[in-house]
Amino acid sequence: MGKGIPGLLQAYHVLFVAALIFLAIMVMLCLVRAIIGPKIADRIVAINMMGTMIMVIIAILALMLEEGYLVDICIIYAMISFLAVIVLTKVYMGVYQQKKIEEEKKDGSV
């Protein structure tokens, strides 16, 4: 990638570093949202966004370092992140439905 043109190689490096810094800041902001998010759904979306941005960071590092195994790690991370969000959503839906059933029982018995 740009091996014949020295200026192009430096431009790619600056672009990748800027993208990594921007993504790191965005991951931190998503972490804040995941901690203080007023609802559970906000937290799940923030965690999903963090996983997506981490995958992009790994892909950029694979390009910068020219290491092919990082792409494999990125794919594995994508699968784990997807499963984690599915599990969190299932748990949230179970808790939500349980609360709804308890409220209906309370309202019906009064």
A tleap script that builds the chain and sets N, CA, C and O, in Angstrom:
source leaprc.protein.ff14SB
mol = sequence {
  NMET GLY LYS GLY ILE PRO GLY LEU LEU GLN
  ALA TYR HIE VAL LEU PHE VAL ALA ALA LEU
  ILE PHE LEU ALA ILE MET VAL MET LEU CYS
  LEU VAL ARG ALA ILE ILE GLY PRO LYS ILE
  ALA ASP ARG ILE VAL ALA ILE ASN MET MET
  GLY THR MET ILE MET VAL ILE ILE ALA ILE
  LEU ALA LEU MET LEU GLU GLU GLY TYR LEU
  VAL ASP ILE CYS ILE ILE TYR ALA MET ILE
  SER PHE LEU ALA VAL ILE VAL LEU THR LYS
  VAL TYR MET GLY VAL TYR GLN GLN LYS LYS
  ILE GLU GLU GLU LYS LYS ASP GLY SER CVAL
}
set mol.1.N position { 0.838 -1.167 0.000 }
set mol.1.CA position { 0.000 0.000 0.000 }
set mol.1.C position { 0.893 1.243 0.000 }
set mol.1.O position { 1.425 1.629 1.041 }
set mol.2.N position { 1.049 1.851 -1.135 }
set mol.2.CA position { 1.819 3.074 -1.252 }
set mol.2.C position { 3.308 2.876 -1.059 }
set mol.2.O position { 3.986 3.811 -0.635 }
set mol.3.N position { 3.852 1.695 -1.352 }
set mol.3.CA position { 5.265 1.423 -1.108 }
set mol.3.C position { 6.178 2.183 -2.070 }
set mol.3.O position { 7.320 2.485 -1.724 }
set mol.4.N position { 5.686 2.495 -3.277 }
set mol.4.CA position { 6.513 3.193 -4.243 }
set mol.4.C position { 6.576 4.684 -4.015 }
set mol.4.O position { 7.506 5.335 -4.492 }
set mol.5.N position { 5.618 5.247 -3.302 }
set mol.5.CA position { 5.553 6.685 -3.097 }
set mol.5.C position { 5.715 6.974 -1.606 }
set mol.5.O position { 4.813 6.664 -0.828 }
set mol.6.N position { 6.842 7.561 -1.185 }
set mol.6.CA position { 7.068 7.781 0.251 }
set mol.6.C position { 6.053 8.729 0.888 }
set mol.6.O position { 5.658 8.513 2.034 }
set mol.7.N position { 5.633 9.749 0.193 }
set mol.7.CA position { 4.661 10.681 0.760 }
set mol.7.C position { 3.319 10.029 0.996 }
set mol.7.O position { 2.632 10.344 1.968 }
set mol.8.N position { 2.941 9.115 0.108 }
set mol.8.CA position { 1.664 8.409 0.246 }
set mol.8.C position { 1.677 7.490 1.464 }
set mol.8.O position { 0.676 7.366 2.170 }
set mol.9.N position { 2.811 6.854 1.700 }
set mol.9.CA position { 2.935 5.977 2.868 }
set mol.9.C position { 2.780 6.773 4.156 }
set mol.9.O position { 2.119 6.326 5.093 }
set mol.10.N position { 3.388 7.948 4.201 }
set mol.10.CA position { 3.271 8.798 5.381 }
set mol.10.C position { 1.843 9.305 5.541 }
set mol.10.O position { 1.350 9.405 6.665 }
set mol.11.N position { 1.167 9.627 4.433 }
set mol.11.CA position { -0.218 10.094 4.500 }
set mol.11.C position { -1.128 8.993 5.025 }
set mol.11.O position { -2.020 9.261 5.830 }
set mol.12.N position { -0.913 7.755 4.578 }
set mol.12.CA position { -1.702 6.637 5.099 }
set mol.12.C position { -1.478 6.474 6.597 }
set mol.12.O position { -2.427 6.249 7.347 }
set mol.13.N position { -0.237 6.585 7.032 }
set mol.13.CA position { 0.078 6.422 8.443 }
set mol.13.C position { -0.640 7.482 9.287 }
set mol.13.O position { -1.221 7.170 10.326 }
set mol.14.N position { -0.593 8.742 8.827 }
set mol.14.CA position { -1.272 9.824 9.556 }
set mol.14.C position { -2.780 9.577 9.579 }
set mol.14.O position { -3.423 9.774 10.610 }
set mol.15.N position { -3.343 9.149 8.457 }
set mol.15.CA position { -4.780 8.868 8.391 }
set mol.15.C position { -5.167 7.744 9.349 }
set mol.15.O position { -6.177 7.853 10.044 }
set mol.16.N position { -4.388 6.671 9.398 }
set mol.16.CA position { -4.696 5.547 10.278 }
set mol.16.C position { -4.592 5.951 11.742 }
set mol.16.O position { -5.439 5.577 12.553 }
set mol.17.N position { -3.551 6.719 12.085 }
set mol.17.CA position { -3.387 7.151 13.476 }
set mol.17.C position { -4.540 8.070 13.884 }
set mol.17.O position { -5.062 7.958 14.993 }
set mol.18.N position { -4.936 8.976 12.991 }
set mol.18.CA position { -6.059 9.869 13.292 }
set mol.18.C position { -7.346 9.066 13.481 }
set mol.18.O position { -8.134 9.360 14.380 }
set mol.19.N position { -7.559 8.072 12.650 }
set mol.19.CA position { -8.757 7.235 12.778 }
set mol.19.C position { -8.727 6.454 14.092 }
set mol.19.O position { -9.759 6.315 14.748 }
set mol.20.N position { -7.571 5.949 14.478 }
set mol.20.CA position { -7.465 5.207 15.739 }
set mol.20.C position { -7.735 6.109 16.940 }
set mol.20.O position { -8.405 5.701 17.888 }
set mol.21.N position { -7.218 7.323 16.900 }
set mol.21.CA position { -7.462 8.258 18.003 }
set mol.21.C position { -8.947 8.603 18.090 }
set mol.21.O position { -9.527 8.613 19.176 }
set mol.22.N position { -9.555 8.887 16.936 }
set mol.22.CA position { -10.984 9.205 16.911 }
set mol.22.C position { -11.810 8.034 17.443 }
set mol.22.O position { -12.726 8.233 18.241 }
set mol.23.N position { -11.494 6.828 17.009 }
set mol.23.CA position { -12.255 5.660 17.465 }
set mol.23.C position { -12.049 5.404 18.950 }
set mol.23.O position { -12.980 4.989 19.640 }
set mol.24.N position { -10.837 5.649 19.454 }
set mol.24.CA position { -10.587 5.469 20.887 }
set mol.24.C position { -11.438 6.441 21.706 }
set mol.24.O position { -11.985 6.073 22.745 }
set mol.25.N position { -11.544 7.680 21.231 }
set mol.25.CA position { -12.388 8.660 21.924 }
set mol.25.C position { -13.845 8.219 21.891 }
set mol.25.O position { -14.552 8.322 22.893 }
set mol.26.N position { -14.289 7.731 20.747 }
set mol.26.CA position { -15.679 7.287 20.621 }
set mol.26.C position { -15.972 6.071 21.506 }
set mol.26.O position { -17.067 5.954 22.057 }
set mol.27.N position { -15.002 5.174 21.643 }
set mol.27.CA position { -15.180 4.016 22.525 }
set mol.27.C position { -15.336 4.492 23.967 }
set mol.27.O position { -16.161 3.966 24.714 }
set mol.28.N position { -14.541 5.488 24.353 }
set mol.28.CA position { -14.663 6.021 25.715 }
set mol.28.C position { -16.042 6.662 25.943 }
set mol.28.O position { -16.639 6.495 27.006 }
set mol.29.N position { -16.538 7.390 24.945 }
set mol.29.CA position { -17.862 7.991 25.077 }
set mol.29.C position { -18.953 6.921 25.159 }
set mol.29.O position { -19.923 7.078 25.900 }
set mol.30.N position { -18.795 5.842 24.404 }
set mol.30.CA position { -19.767 4.737 24.493 }
set mol.30.C position { -19.689 4.054 25.854 }
set mol.30.O position { -20.703 3.607 26.391 }
set mol.31.N position { -18.484 3.977 26.406 }
set mol.31.CA position { -18.334 3.401 27.738 }
set mol.31.C position { -19.069 4.246 28.770 }
set mol.31.O position { -19.713 3.710 29.672 }
set mol.32.N position { -18.973 5.561 28.640 }
set mol.32.CA position { -19.711 6.451 29.537 }
set mol.32.C position { -21.214 6.222 29.387 }
set mol.32.O position { -21.939 6.163 30.379 }
set mol.33.N position { -21.677 6.095 28.145 }
set mol.33.CA position { -23.112 5.852 27.911 }
set mol.33.C position { -23.528 4.504 28.493 }
set mol.33.O position { -24.626 4.374 29.033 }
set mol.34.N position { -22.661 3.509 28.387 }
set mol.34.CA position { -22.991 2.188 28.929 }
set mol.34.C position { -23.064 2.215 30.456 }
set mol.34.O position { -23.813 1.445 31.057 }
set mol.35.N position { -22.291 3.097 31.077 }
set mol.35.CA position { -22.305 3.174 32.534 }
set mol.35.C position { -23.480 3.996 33.034 }
set mol.35.O position { -24.177 3.573 33.957 }
set mol.36.N position { -23.717 5.173 32.437 }
set mol.36.CA position { -24.746 6.059 32.973 }
set mol.36.C position { -26.066 6.002 32.217 }
set mol.36.O position { -27.024 6.677 32.592 }
set mol.37.N position { -26.126 5.201 31.153 }
set mol.37.CA position { -27.344 5.146 30.346 }
set mol.37.C position { -28.577 4.972 31.199 }
set mol.37.O position { -28.609 4.093 32.060 }
set mol.38.N position { -29.594 5.786 30.983 }
set mol.38.CA position { -30.755 5.711 31.871 }
set mol.38.C position { -31.536 4.399 31.742 }
set mol.38.O position { -32.181 3.970 32.699 }
set mol.39.N position { -31.486 3.773 30.591 }
set mol.39.CA position { -32.238 2.535 30.396 }
set mol.39.C position { -31.292 1.400 30.030 }
set mol.39.O position { -30.171 1.623 29.572 }
set mol.40.N position { -31.767 0.193 30.241 }
set mol.40.CA position { -30.973 -0.982 29.896 }
set mol.40.C position { -30.750 -1.049 28.384 }
set mol.40.O position { -29.680 -1.455 27.931 }
set mol.41.N position { -31.745 -0.657 27.615 }
set mol.41.CA position { -31.611 -0.696 26.153 }
set mol.41.C position { -30.488 0.228 25.685 }
set mol.41.O position { -29.755 -0.110 24.755 }
set mol.42.N position { -30.348 1.387 26.321 }
set mol.42.CA position { -29.248 2.299 25.980 }
set mol.42.C position { -27.901 1.641 26.253 }
set mol.42.O position { -26.954 1.794 25.480 }
set mol.43.N position { -27.828 0.920 27.342 }
set mol.43.CA position { -26.574 0.250 27.692 }
set mol.43.C position { -26.239 -0.855 26.695 }
set mol.43.O position { -25.081 -1.017 26.311 }
set mol.44.N position { -27.244 -1.609 26.280 }
set mol.44.CA position { -27.001 -2.690 25.317 }
set mol.44.C position { -26.544 -2.117 23.980 }
set mol.44.O position { -25.629 -2.655 23.357 }
set mol.45.N position { -27.167 -1.039 23.538 }
set mol.45.CA position { -26.760 -0.412 22.275 }
set mol.45.C position { -25.337 0.133 22.386 }
set mol.45.O position { -24.557 0.013 21.442 }
set mol.46.N position { -24.992 0.728 23.525 }
set mol.46.CA position { -23.636 1.255 23.722 }
set mol.46.C position { -22.607 0.131 23.693 }
set mol.46.O position { -21.530 0.292 23.119 }
set mol.47.N position { -22.924 -0.990 24.301 }
set mol.47.CA position { -22.001 -2.128 24.296 }
set mol.47.C position { -21.837 -2.670 22.876 }
set mol.47.O position { -20.734 -3.038 22.471 }
set mol.48.N position { -22.928 -2.716 22.128 }
set mol.48.CA position { -22.864 -3.164 20.739 }
set mol.48.C position { -21.997 -2.221 19.905 }
set mol.48.O position { -21.192 -2.674 19.091 }
set mol.49.N position { -22.160 -0.917 20.104 }
set mol.49.CA position { -21.351 0.064 19.376 }
set mol.49.C position { -19.875 -0.054 19.737 }
set mol.49.O position { -19.007 0.081 18.876 }
set mol.50.N position { -19.597 -0.305 21.010 }
set mol.50.CA position { -18.206 -0.482 21.422 }
set mol.50.C position { -17.585 -1.684 20.726 }
set mol.50.O position { -16.441 -1.625 20.276 }
set mol.51.N position { -18.338 -2.769 20.638 }
set mol.51.CA position { -17.828 -3.953 19.956 }
set mol.51.C position { -17.548 -3.687 18.494 }
set mol.51.O position { -16.539 -4.145 17.958 }
set mol.52.N position { -18.437 -2.946 17.842 }
set mol.52.CA position { -18.240 -2.618 16.435 }
set mol.52.C position { -17.012 -1.745 16.240 }
set mol.52.O position { -16.226 -1.971 15.320 }
set mol.53.N position { -16.843 -0.753 17.098 }
set mol.53.CA position { -15.682 0.130 16.963 }
set mol.53.C position { -14.377 -0.593 17.270 }
set mol.53.O position { -13.351 -0.305 16.653 }
set mol.54.N position { -14.404 -1.520 18.206 }
set mol.54.CA position { -13.202 -2.311 18.492 }
set mol.54.C position { -12.832 -3.156 17.272 }
set mol.54.O position { -11.652 -3.321 16.964 }
set mol.55.N position { -13.834 -3.685 16.584 }
set mol.55.CA position { -13.545 -4.447 15.365 }
set mol.55.C position { -12.897 -3.566 14.299 }
set mol.55.O position { -11.977 -4.006 13.610 }
set mol.56.N position { -13.365 -2.338 14.159 }
set mol.56.CA position { -12.768 -1.419 13.189 }
set mol.56.C position { -11.338 -1.075 13.602 }
set mol.56.O position { -10.454 -0.976 12.751 }
set mol.57.N position { -11.108 -0.895 14.893 }
set mol.57.CA position { -9.752 -0.612 15.378 }
set mol.57.C position { -8.824 -1.770 15.049 }
set mol.57.O position { -7.701 -1.554 14.593 }
set mol.58.N position { -9.275 -2.989 15.274 }
set mol.58.CA position { -8.450 -4.160 14.964 }
set mol.58.C position { -8.173 -4.238 13.467 }
set mol.58.O position { -7.061 -4.580 13.063 }
set mol.59.N position { -9.171 -3.924 12.634 }
set mol.59.CA position { -8.971 -3.960 11.183 }
set mol.59.C position { -7.973 -2.894 10.739 }
set mol.59.O position { -7.144 -3.152 9.865 }
set mol.60.N position { -8.041 -1.709 11.324 }
set mol.60.CA position { -7.071 -0.663 10.977 }
set mol.60.C position { -5.673 -1.068 11.409 }
set mol.60.O position { -4.706 -0.841 10.682 }
set mol.61.N position { -5.560 -1.664 12.583 }
set mol.61.CA position { -4.246 -2.138 13.032 }
set mol.61.C position { -3.710 -3.234 12.118 }
set mol.61.O position { -2.504 -3.314 11.886 }
set mol.62.N position { -4.597 -4.078 11.599 }
set mol.62.CA position { -4.156 -5.114 10.655 }
set mol.62.C position { -3.579 -4.478 9.399 }
set mol.62.O position { -2.595 -4.976 8.852 }
set mol.63.N position { -4.177 -3.384 8.933 }
set mol.63.CA position { -3.639 -2.675 7.771 }
set mol.63.C position { -2.325 -1.971 8.085 }
set mol.63.O position { -1.376 -2.025 7.302 }
set mol.64.N position { -2.280 -1.311 9.238 }
set mol.64.CA position { -1.074 -0.564 9.605 }
set mol.64.C position { 0.126 -1.476 9.803 }
set mol.64.O position { 1.218 -1.201 9.306 }
set mol.65.N position { -0.086 -2.551 10.524 }
set mol.65.CA position { 1.016 -3.449 10.872 }
set mol.65.C position { 1.256 -4.524 9.818 }
set mol.65.O position { 2.236 -5.266 9.888 }
set mol.66.N position { 0.353 -4.601 8.841 }
set mol.66.CA position { 0.431 -5.612 7.777 }
set mol.66.C position { 0.515 -7.025 8.350 }
set mol.66.O position { 1.338 -7.840 7.933 }
set mol.67.N position { -0.362 -7.286 9.317 }
set mol.67.CA position { -0.434 -8.595 9.959 }
set mol.67.C position { -1.786 -9.222 9.637 }
set mol.67.O position { -2.824 -8.709 10.054 }
set mol.68.N position { -1.777 -10.318 8.902 }
set mol.68.CA position { -3.007 -10.963 8.470 }
set mol.68.C position { -3.776 -11.652 9.583 }
set mol.68.O position { -4.997 -11.788 9.508 }
set mol.69.N position { -3.058 -12.092 10.624 }
set mol.69.CA position { -3.755 -12.807 11.698 }
set mol.69.C position { -4.703 -11.896 12.470 }
set mol.69.O position { -5.636 -12.381 13.110 }
set mol.70.N position { -4.480 -10.586 12.419 }
set mol.70.CA position { -5.377 -9.666 13.116 }
set mol.70.C position { -6.768 -9.662 12.490 }
set mol.70.O position { -7.756 -9.408 13.179 }
set mol.71.N position { -6.854 -9.939 11.201 }
set mol.71.CA position { -8.164 -10.029 10.554 }
set mol.71.C position { -8.925 -11.236 11.104 }
set mol.71.O position { -10.135 -11.159 11.318 }
set mol.72.N position { -8.232 -12.337 11.331 }
set mol.72.CA position { -8.870 -13.514 11.928 }
set mol.72.C position { -9.365 -13.207 13.339 }
set mol.72.O position { -10.459 -13.621 13.724 }
set mol.73.N position { -8.560 -12.483 14.099 }
set mol.73.CA position { -8.968 -12.086 15.445 }
set mol.73.C position { -10.193 -11.193 15.381 }
set mol.73.O position { -11.095 -11.305 16.212 }
set mol.74.N position { -10.228 -10.307 14.395 }
set mol.74.CA position { -11.373 -9.409 14.217 }
set mol.74.C position { -12.651 -10.200 13.935 }
set mol.74.O position { -13.711 -9.881 14.474 }
set mol.75.N position { -12.554 -11.210 13.106 }
set mol.75.CA position { -13.730 -12.037 12.786 }
set mol.75.C position { -14.203 -12.793 14.023 }
set mol.75.O position { -15.404 -12.869 14.282 }
set mol.76.N position { -13.277 -13.348 14.780 }
set mol.76.CA position { -13.641 -14.055 16.010 }
set mol.76.C position { -14.279 -13.089 17.004 }
set mol.76.O position { -15.265 -13.427 17.658 }
set mol.77.N position { -13.720 -11.899 17.114 }
set mol.77.CA position { -14.281 -10.888 18.013 }
set mol.77.C position { -15.686 -10.501 17.581 }
set mol.77.O position { -16.552 -10.272 18.427 }
set mol.78.N position { -15.925 -10.425 16.277 }
set mol.78.CA position { -17.256 -10.087 15.774 }
set mol.78.C position { -18.269 -11.144 16.188 }
set mol.78.O position { -19.383 -10.812 16.594 }
set mol.79.N position { -17.896 -12.401 16.090 }
set mol.79.CA position { -18.816 -13.475 16.481 }
set mol.79.C position { -19.104 -13.431 17.978 }
set mol.79.O position { -20.252 -13.586 18.395 }
set mol.80.N position { -18.070 -13.221 18.785 }
set mol.80.CA position { -18.256 -13.175 20.231 }
set mol.80.C position { -19.098 -11.962 20.626 }
set mol.80.O position { -19.970 -12.064 21.489 }
set mol.81.N position { -18.841 -10.821 20.000 }
set mol.81.CA position { -19.602 -9.616 20.289 }
set mol.81.C position { -21.071 -9.798 19.925 }
set mol.81.O position { -21.957 -9.382 20.673 }
set mol.82.N position { -21.323 -10.410 18.792 }
set mol.82.CA position { -22.705 -10.662 18.368 }
set mol.82.C position { -23.416 -11.561 19.376 }
set mol.82.O position { -24.544 -11.274 19.778 }
set mol.83.N position { -22.766 -12.637 19.782 }
set mol.83.CA position { -23.382 -13.546 20.750 }
set mol.83.C position { -23.614 -12.857 22.097 }
set mol.83.O position { -24.628 -13.102 22.750 }
set mol.84.N position { -22.688 -12.005 22.512 }
set mol.84.CA position { -22.842 -11.301 23.786 }
set mol.84.C position { -24.052 -10.379 23.752 }
set mol.84.O position { -24.803 -10.308 24.725 }
set mol.85.N position { -24.247 -9.679 22.655 }
set mol.85.CA position { -25.400 -8.778 22.552 }
set mol.85.C position { -26.702 -9.581 22.525 }
set mol.85.O position { -27.696 -9.173 23.126 }
set mol.86.N position { -26.698 -10.710 21.838 }
set mol.86.CA position { -27.892 -11.562 21.811 }
set mol.86.C position { -28.228 -12.058 23.222 }
set mol.86.O position { -29.391 -12.033 23.626 }
set mol.87.N position { -27.232 -12.502 23.958 }
set mol.87.CA position { -27.461 -12.996 25.320 }
set mol.87.C position { -27.956 -11.869 26.218 }
set mol.87.O position { -28.901 -12.061 26.983 }
set mol.88.N position { -27.335 -10.705 26.136 }
set mol.88.CA position { -27.781 -9.575 26.953 }
set mol.88.C position { -29.217 -9.184 26.632 }
set mol.88.O position { -29.994 -8.868 27.533 }
set mol.89.N position { -29.567 -9.205 25.360 }
set mol.89.CA position { -30.925 -8.864 24.958 }
set mol.89.C position { -31.924 -9.895 25.476 }
set mol.89.O position { -33.003 -9.536 25.947 }
set mol.90.N position { -31.567 -11.172 25.390 }
set mol.90.CA position { -32.457 -12.226 25.905 }
set mol.90.C position { -32.665 -12.073 27.409 }
set mol.90.O position { -33.786 -12.213 27.898 }
set mol.91.N position { -31.596 -11.788 28.141 }
set mol.91.CA position { -31.711 -11.602 29.586 }
set mol.91.C position { -32.585 -10.391 29.882 }
set mol.91.O position { -33.453 -10.449 30.753 }
set mol.92.N position { -32.362 -9.292 29.163 }
set mol.92.CA position { -33.158 -8.080 29.374 }
set mol.92.C position { -34.626 -8.343 29.088 }
set mol.92.O position { -35.489 -7.916 29.855 }
set mol.93.N position { -34.923 -9.034 28.002 }
set mol.93.CA position { -36.319 -9.319 27.659 }
set mol.93.C position { -36.963 -10.229 28.709 }
set mol.93.O position { -38.139 -10.065 29.032 }
set mol.94.N position { -36.203 -11.175 29.235 }
set mol.94.CA position { -36.734 -12.046 30.283 }
set mol.94.C position { -37.058 -11.273 31.543 }
set mol.94.O position { -38.108 -11.488 32.149 }
set mol.95.N position { -36.168 -10.371 31.949 }
set mol.95.CA position { -36.405 -9.551 33.145 }
set mol.95.C position { -37.592 -8.629 32.908 }
set mol.95.O position { -38.433 -8.457 33.791 }
set mol.96.N position { -37.665 -8.031 31.713 }
set mol.96.CA position { -38.768 -7.122 31.383 }
set mol.96.C position { -40.107 -7.856 31.425 }
set mol.96.O position { -41.077 -7.344 31.984 }
set mol.97.N position { -40.165 -9.047 30.837 }
set mol.97.CA position { -41.411 -9.811 30.835 }
set mol.97.C position { -41.785 -10.248 32.246 }
set mol.97.O position { -42.966 -10.264 32.591 }
set mol.98.N position { -40.807 -10.600 33.060 }
set mol.98.CA position { -41.084 -11.008 34.438 }
set mol.98.C position { -41.671 -9.846 35.231 }
set mol.98.O position { -42.618 -10.035 35.994 }
set mol.99.N position { -41.116 -8.638 35.061 }
set mol.99.CA position { -41.657 -7.466 35.746 }
set mol.99.C position { -43.073 -7.169 35.281 }
set mol.99.O position { -43.930 -6.796 36.083 }
set mol.100.N position { -43.317 -7.331 34.000 }
set mol.100.CA position { -44.651 -7.072 33.446 }
set mol.100.C position { -45.673 -8.048 34.029 }
set mol.100.O position { -46.783 -7.647 34.376 }
set mol.101.N position { -45.308 -9.312 34.136 }
set mol.101.CA position { -46.207 -10.322 34.707 }
set mol.101.C position { -46.491 -10.014 36.174 }
set mol.101.O position { -47.631 -10.142 36.621 }
set mol.102.N position { -45.455 -9.606 36.938 }
set mol.102.CA position { -45.657 -9.270 38.336 }
set mol.102.C position { -46.561 -8.067 38.504 }
set mol.102.O position { -47.386 -8.033 39.417 }
set mol.103.N position { -46.415 -7.062 37.619 }
set mol.103.CA position { -47.281 -5.880 37.707 }
set mol.103.C position { -48.726 -6.238 37.373 }
set mol.103.O position { -49.650 -5.708 37.990 }
set mol.104.N position { -48.933 -7.128 36.406 }
set mol.104.CA position { -50.290 -7.551 36.053 }
set mol.104.C position { -50.930 -8.315 37.205 }
set mol.104.O position { -52.126 -8.168 37.457 }
set mol.105.N position { -50.147 -9.129 37.906 }
set mol.105.CA position { -50.675 -9.875 39.054 }
set mol.105.C position { -51.064 -8.921 40.166 }
set mol.105.O position { -52.096 -9.096 40.815 }
set mol.106.N position { -50.227 -7.901 40.386 }
set mol.106.CA position { -50.525 -6.914 41.422 }
set mol.106.C position { -51.795 -6.133 41.098 }
set mol.106.O position { -52.649 -5.934 41.963 }
set mol.107.N position { -51.911 -5.695 39.854 }
set mol.107.CA position { -53.075 -4.919 39.449 }
set mol.107.C position { -54.344 -5.780 39.430 }
set mol.107.O position { -55.426 -5.279 39.738 }
set mol.108.N position { -54.235 -7.022 39.086 }
set mol.108.CA position { -55.409 -7.907 39.019 }
set mol.108.C position { -55.919 -8.334 40.374 }
set mol.108.O position { -57.115 -8.581 40.526 }
set mol.109.N position { -55.036 -8.429 41.378 }
set mol.109.CA position { -55.461 -8.905 42.693 }
set mol.109.C position { -55.966 -7.785 43.579 }
set mol.109.O position { -56.524 -8.071 44.638 }
set mol.110.N position { -55.803 -6.542 43.210 }
set mol.110.CA position { -56.245 -5.418 44.049 }
set mol.110.C position { -57.698 -5.189 43.944 }
set mol.110.O position { -58.228 -4.282 44.586 }
savepdb mol mol.pdb
quit
